[in-house]
Amino acid sequence: MSNVLQQFLEENLEALREQGLYNEIDPVEGANGPVIQVRGKSLINLSSNNYLGLATNEHLKQIAQRTIEQYGVGAGAVRTINGTLDLHVKLEETLAKFKGTEAAISYQSGFNCNMAAISAVIDKHDAILSDQLNHASIIDGCRLSKAKIIAYNHSDMDDLRAKAKEAKASGLYKKIMIITDGVFSMDGDLAKLPEIVDIAKEFDCITYVDDAHGSGVTGKGAGTVKHFGLQQDIDFQIGTLSKAIGVVGGYVAGKKNLIDWLKVRSRPFLFSTALPPGDVAAITRAVEMLMESTALHDQLWENGDYLKKGLQQLGFNIGHSETPITPCIIGDEKLTQTFSKRLFEEGVYAKSIVFPTVPKGTGRVRNMPIATHTKGMLDDALAIYEKVGRELGVIG
Ligand code: PMP
């Protein structure tokens, strides 16, 4: 290793460790289900994005296995060269139906969607109005475009309107895009899409919603844009296939000419190998299942409501989530980390989230109930919350 790299790594790793900011990653031993094994310990898992439990669904596992037998384990090439399988075409038709749009395009991850789609239409002559709490991949996708990035206060529609007005009136930008998460994953609140659409219409802005945590969860499963009935008004609907859908990948859904453009101008589509066939077949079936029945979705919401009510009755501050995402706001960063560590020792896996991911003094343990948690598991988790909460003085 070069001296300069060696020095850089030693200094910076040491600094992170000293500040207690070096994240030791826990390997999960086995499937990522409602209960997981970590370091030989069985834990109720409240940390996954596997909202509907589809990551371990038996039917989807069989479909993936059968497809691997027929197609092999890899797509073979990037999509434009030789990597578009009939399975990819079927997936994209299914996604368009699911989202209520003319067309859709899949990518290798949700992160990649934001690397792909923003800079395919936005450049240095443009501006992006971006919610202050947008996900890291949106922020990076915006940076890649080289546009002027104008952050607006979180879900503050007066601030967004004022900034859209100013950007339009300045005459400096050829295009202006408004970009937001559909569901904000740290608090579980929804973007104010009807107001965003009104502002976009007033100032002729492009609208872009990354609904990574909404797909499969809000709008009876079809996402936050559908929840508000705005399928015809949002230009870009982004989703992941790695959370509620349970596999891996991401997609953009929208008008056919937008998707045609992304197929010729979005770089991760053009230069990175396509999703593997077993995954594509499992994803397609998962999306079909969501269109056929809301049973898993309904169970997810029932579990979310049950956990929220239980934590609230115990006296915890669960913020103002509008989705099953249930933050338990502790405040102090150190106390939050101790709280999460004690939950682990008692049998609950729920991660602490602290500054800089959330504002200082709002440290929280974030709980993600899923459809396949049983009431018994949630009751056990609540009992552990009560024990640790009293022990650490978080509740009376
Ligand atoms: N966008 C948002 C809003 C997200 O929350 C996430 C995942 N945390 C991503 C994109 C990335 O998705 P993926 O894990 O599929 O790459």
XYZ file of C-alpha atoms and ligand atoms in Angstrom:
412
model
C 0.000 0.000 0.000
C 1.294 3.495 -0.779
C 2.482 5.516 2.224
C 0.028 8.283 1.564
C -2.939 5.893 1.546
C -1.655 4.048 4.604
C -1.400 7.342 6.506
C -4.825 8.520 5.339
C -6.527 5.302 6.455
C -4.738 5.058 9.807
C -5.478 8.663 10.756
C -9.095 8.647 9.699
C -10.044 5.232 11.023
C -8.434 6.101 14.340
C -10.321 9.412 14.486
C -13.647 7.695 13.828
C -12.948 5.049 16.477
C -11.986 7.693 19.032
C -15.213 9.617 18.385
C -17.249 6.419 18.709
C -18.395 6.865 15.097
C -16.896 3.704 13.615
C -19.816 1.442 12.836
C -19.116 -2.217 13.579
C -21.364 -4.169 11.221
C -23.224 -7.207 12.588
C -23.329 -10.216 10.255
C -26.789 -11.841 10.260
C -26.332 -15.607 10.447
C -29.040 -16.970 8.142
C -32.141 -15.526 6.511
C -33.246 -11.950 7.150
C -36.704 -12.651 8.567
C -38.846 -11.437 11.476
C -36.376 -13.171 13.825
C -32.650 -13.229 13.075
C -29.496 -14.738 14.526
C -26.585 -12.432 15.322
C -23.472 -13.822 17.050
C -25.469 -16.939 17.916
C -28.219 -14.907 19.573
C -31.839 -15.039 18.434
C -33.349 -11.541 18.091
C -36.711 -10.053 17.124
C -35.724 -8.119 14.019
C -37.064 -4.563 13.949
C -34.375 -3.229 11.611
C -35.078 -4.512 8.121
C -36.816 -2.878 5.173
C -38.300 -6.251 4.278
C -41.736 -4.725 4.981
C -43.869 -7.516 3.562
C -41.595 -10.399 4.535
C -41.068 -11.233 0.855
C -37.283 -11.609 1.203
C -37.874 -15.100 2.571
C -41.171 -15.929 0.816
C -41.269 -19.643 -0.146
C -43.113 -19.100 -3.436
C -40.612 -16.445 -4.570
C -37.674 -18.633 -3.563
C -39.023 -21.436 -5.764
C -39.532 -19.084 -8.703
C -35.963 -17.789 -8.375
C -34.616 -21.345 -8.207
C -36.582 -22.501 -11.264
C -35.526 -19.446 -13.250
C -31.867 -19.979 -12.386
C -32.167 -23.537 -13.731
C -33.531 -22.177 -17.013
C -31.560 -18.907 -17.454
C -28.454 -19.286 -15.288
C -27.279 -16.980 -12.536
C -26.249 -13.872 -14.495
C -27.716 -11.616 -17.197
C -24.494 -11.806 -19.198
C -24.036 -8.185 -20.250
C -25.309 -4.654 -19.936
C -28.857 -4.261 -21.209
C -28.060 -2.552 -24.525
C -25.413 -5.041 -25.609
C -26.815 -8.467 -24.855
C -28.242 -8.324 -21.354
C -31.924 -7.586 -21.930
C -33.764 -10.826 -21.246
C -37.441 -11.350 -21.990
C -37.695 -11.446 -18.182
C -36.543 -7.802 -17.946
C -39.164 -6.744 -20.480
C -41.900 -8.547 -18.540
C -40.703 -6.995 -15.282
C -40.871 -3.485 -16.720
C -44.351 -4.030 -18.175
C -45.477 -5.323 -14.776
C -43.923 -2.355 -12.950
C -45.665 0.126 -15.270
C -48.996 -1.568 -14.555
C -48.247 -1.540 -10.810
C -47.439 2.179 -10.799
C -50.166 3.227 -13.249
C -47.730 4.718 -15.784
C -47.087 4.227 -19.512
C -43.699 2.581 -19.003
C -40.932 1.702 -16.553
C -37.202 0.927 -16.573
C -35.365 -1.208 -14.047
C -31.904 -0.620 -12.574
C -29.547 -2.669 -10.452
C -30.440 -0.792 -7.266
C -32.500 2.066 -5.934
C -29.274 3.978 -5.375
C -28.418 3.486 -9.054
C -31.796 4.914 -10.120
C -30.841 8.221 -8.585
C -27.381 8.060 -10.173
C -29.108 7.373 -13.488
C -32.265 9.366 -13.794
C -31.451 12.834 -12.454
C -28.360 13.486 -14.553
C -30.044 12.023 -17.644
C -32.316 15.070 -17.829
C -30.719 17.734 -15.615
C -27.383 19.495 -16.207
C -25.354 22.544 -15.219
C -27.845 24.916 -16.848
C -30.617 23.724 -14.508
C -31.640 23.945 -10.841
C -32.923 21.328 -8.416
C -35.135 22.136 -5.430
C -34.382 19.354 -2.973
C -35.998 18.585 0.394
C -33.407 19.073 3.127
C -33.995 15.530 4.440
C -33.733 13.713 1.109
C -31.894 10.376 1.059
C -28.124 10.285 0.421
C -28.590 8.720 -3.022
C -30.819 11.620 -4.097
C -28.217 14.075 -2.846
C -25.451 12.268 -4.754
C -27.610 12.010 -7.885
C -28.245 15.763 -7.733
C -24.521 16.471 -7.340
C -23.732 14.283 -10.346
C -25.975 16.445 -12.528
C -23.866 19.583 -11.792
C -27.075 21.608 -11.506
C -27.527 24.358 -8.916
C -28.907 22.569 -5.847
C -31.305 24.592 -3.729
C -32.338 22.812 -0.516
C -35.710 23.694 0.983
C -36.666 23.169 4.626
C -38.131 19.742 5.260
C -41.704 19.563 3.902
C -41.991 23.359 4.252
C -44.230 24.268 1.333
C -43.930 28.037 1.907
C -40.160 27.724 1.652
C -40.424 25.541 -1.467
C -42.840 27.986 -3.139
C -40.609 30.977 -2.347
C -37.518 29.200 -3.682
C -39.302 27.935 -6.822
C -40.566 31.470 -7.482
C -37.116 32.960 -7.025
C -35.439 30.330 -9.207
C -37.997 30.850 -11.987
C -37.868 34.640 -11.778
C -34.053 34.674 -11.886
C -34.123 33.428 -15.487
C -30.853 31.619 -14.726
C -32.080 28.078 -15.288
C -33.335 26.209 -18.347
C -35.155 23.591 -16.277
C -36.111 23.354 -12.611
C -36.758 20.023 -10.869
C -38.436 19.462 -7.502
C -37.158 16.293 -5.881
C -38.333 14.545 -2.740
C -38.522 11.246 -0.914
C -42.123 9.909 -0.959
C -41.746 8.544 2.584
C -38.997 9.961 4.794
C -37.420 6.909 6.344
C -36.134 8.412 9.582
C -39.543 9.705 10.744
C -41.994 7.810 8.524
C -43.716 11.015 7.341
C -45.067 11.481 3.807
C -44.012 14.193 1.375
C -46.756 16.778 0.765
C -47.184 15.722 -2.829
C -50.439 17.566 -3.654
C -48.852 20.899 -2.663
C -45.619 19.982 -4.472
C -47.600 19.276 -7.652
C -49.390 22.644 -7.351
C -46.093 24.493 -6.953
C -44.556 22.535 -9.837
C -47.487 23.493 -12.087
C -47.264 27.147 -11.081
C -43.537 27.415 -11.885
C -43.263 24.732 -14.604
C -41.027 22.402 -12.600
C -40.234 18.749 -13.269
C -41.400 16.501 -10.396
C -39.325 13.583 -9.063
C -40.459 11.335 -6.188
C -38.196 8.628 -4.775
C -40.694 6.320 -3.118
C -38.222 3.712 -1.891
C -40.060 3.323 1.426
C -43.532 3.858 -0.060
C -43.701 1.153 -2.722
C -45.533 -1.847 -1.280
C -46.424 0.175 1.811
C -48.515 3.260 0.978
C -51.336 3.653 -1.586
C -52.558 0.099 -0.866
C -49.119 -1.052 -1.988
C -48.698 1.021 -5.152
C -46.915 3.835 -3.331
C -47.239 7.406 -2.171
C -47.987 8.895 -5.593
C -50.977 6.541 -5.887
C -51.923 7.303 -2.255
C -52.486 10.913 -3.334
C -53.928 9.924 -6.777
C -51.184 11.837 -8.593
C -49.966 9.230 -11.121
C -50.601 11.648 -13.988
C -48.861 14.582 -12.293
C -45.510 13.229 -11.101
C -42.918 12.950 -13.884
C -40.535 10.499 -12.211
C -41.699 7.779 -9.833
C -38.676 6.001 -8.385
C -38.967 2.806 -6.372
C -36.725 0.140 -4.947
C -37.138 -3.583 -5.402
C -35.006 -4.247 -2.325
C -37.365 -3.185 0.454
C -41.075 -4.172 0.359
C -40.518 -6.179 -2.832
C -37.867 -8.127 -0.941
C -35.209 -8.725 -3.609
C -32.835 -6.135 -5.111
C -32.956 -3.366 -7.718
C -34.790 -0.181 -8.489
C -36.970 1.365 -11.165
C -38.224 4.564 -12.697
C -41.856 4.676 -13.838
C -43.251 7.446 -16.011
C -44.293 8.466 -19.530
C -43.032 6.312 -22.403
C -40.871 9.039 -23.913
C -39.149 9.590 -20.536
C -38.361 5.868 -20.246
C -37.195 5.769 -23.900
C -34.794 8.616 -23.070
C -33.462 6.873 -19.957
C -32.776 3.749 -22.046
C -30.422 5.727 -24.280
C -29.013 8.301 -21.878
C -28.870 6.940 -18.314
C -25.383 5.704 -17.594
C -25.994 2.859 -15.089
C -28.410 1.344 -17.643
C -25.857 1.712 -20.435
C -22.714 0.718 -18.584
C -23.601 -1.706 -15.788
C -24.751 -5.322 -16.091
C -28.483 -5.972 -15.774
C -30.249 -7.554 -12.803
C -29.776 -11.348 -12.694
C -32.608 -13.543 -14.051
C -33.544 -15.355 -10.812
C -33.979 -12.008 -9.079
C -35.962 -10.539 -11.978
C -38.414 -13.443 -12.007
C -38.889 -13.264 -8.226
C -39.405 -9.479 -8.372
C -41.970 -9.752 -11.169
C -43.967 -12.341 -9.246
C -43.732 -10.257 -6.055
C -45.156 -7.222 -7.855
C -47.950 -9.367 -9.327
C -48.731 -10.662 -5.835
C -49.095 -7.084 -4.571
C -51.510 -6.311 -7.402
C -53.548 -9.479 -6.714
C -53.987 -9.067 -2.960
C -53.491 -6.493 -0.214
C -53.264 -9.168 2.519
C -49.538 -8.667 3.252
C -49.895 -4.903 3.046
C -52.847 -4.994 5.470
C -50.909 -7.212 7.887
C -47.952 -4.807 7.763
C -50.168 -1.864 8.730
C -51.885 -3.875 11.449
C -48.496 -4.765 12.932
C -47.273 -1.177 12.599
C -50.346 0.155 14.397
C -50.009 -2.478 17.114
C -46.363 -1.637 17.825
C -47.005 2.111 17.740
C -49.931 1.881 20.141
C -47.943 -0.360 22.489
C -44.917 1.940 22.596
C -47.099 5.010 23.049
C -48.986 3.384 25.926
C -45.648 2.662 27.591
C -44.867 6.385 27.388
C -42.334 6.473 24.527
C -42.147 9.385 22.092
C -42.830 7.854 18.664
C -42.832 11.108 16.693
C -45.342 11.681 13.888
C -44.938 8.726 11.543
C -47.655 8.212 8.907
C -46.364 4.743 7.947
C -45.371 1.545 9.793
C -41.871 3.045 10.351
C -41.846 3.642 14.108
C -39.092 5.822 15.536
C -38.667 5.771 19.284
C -37.135 9.168 19.948
C -34.743 9.131 22.885
C -32.881 12.423 22.270
C -29.355 12.203 23.678
C -26.998 10.366 21.299
C -25.119 8.330 23.908
C -28.327 7.289 25.685
C -29.814 6.267 22.329
C -26.829 4.039 21.594
C -26.949 2.497 25.072
C -30.682 1.928 24.647
C -30.191 0.037 21.384
C -27.346 -2.005 22.916
C -29.535 -3.004 25.873
C -32.379 -3.961 23.511
C -29.910 -6.242 21.729
C -28.834 -7.863 24.997
C -32.475 -8.481 25.875
C -33.383 -9.889 22.423
C -34.533 -7.039 20.149
C -32.574 -5.907 17.117
C -33.421 -2.218 16.594
C -30.693 0.151 15.460
C -29.874 3.529 16.928
C -29.895 6.432 14.504
C -28.068 9.553 15.609
C -26.532 12.770 14.265
C -25.554 13.355 11.437
C -28.249 11.022 10.006
C -30.862 12.887 12.100
C -30.577 16.357 13.749
C -28.560 16.655 16.993
C -30.562 15.836 20.123
C -33.104 13.701 18.235
C -31.320 10.343 18.500
C -33.750 7.501 18.051
C -34.112 3.782 17.870
C -35.953 3.060 14.646
C -38.372 0.153 14.473
C -39.490 -1.423 11.241
C -42.275 -3.906 11.953
C -42.947 -6.247 9.033
C -45.961 -8.266 7.869
C -44.520 -11.579 9.095
C -44.004 -10.540 12.719
C -46.491 -12.393 14.909
C -48.373 -10.627 17.702
C -46.330 -12.770 20.102
C -43.074 -11.376 18.713
C -44.362 -7.809 18.965
C -45.562 -8.410 22.549
C -42.126 -9.774 23.463
C -40.477 -6.727 21.868
C -42.797 -4.376 23.806
C -41.992 -6.134 27.098
C -38.269 -5.684 26.404
C -38.825 -2.024 25.486
C -40.627 -1.522 28.794
C -37.842 -3.174 30.793
C -35.022 -1.224 29.087
C -37.036 2.021 29.046
C -37.549 1.914 32.837
C -33.999 0.802 33.532
C -32.534 3.748 31.551
C -35.109 6.271 32.780
C -36.546 6.915 29.319
C -40.044 6.133 30.590
C -41.393 6.552 34.112
N -33.698 5.963 -2.131
C -34.166 6.015 -0.882
C -35.117 7.110 -0.511
C -33.773 5.050 0.055
O -34.249 5.082 1.309
C -32.886 4.031 -0.340
C -32.422 2.921 0.591
N -32.165 3.246 1.878
C -32.419 4.035 -1.647
C -32.860 4.999 -2.525
C -31.465 2.988 -2.117
O -32.144 1.842 -2.469
P -31.376 0.470 -2.689
O -31.076 -0.082 -1.350
O -32.329 -0.359 -3.471
O -30.148 0.793 -3.458
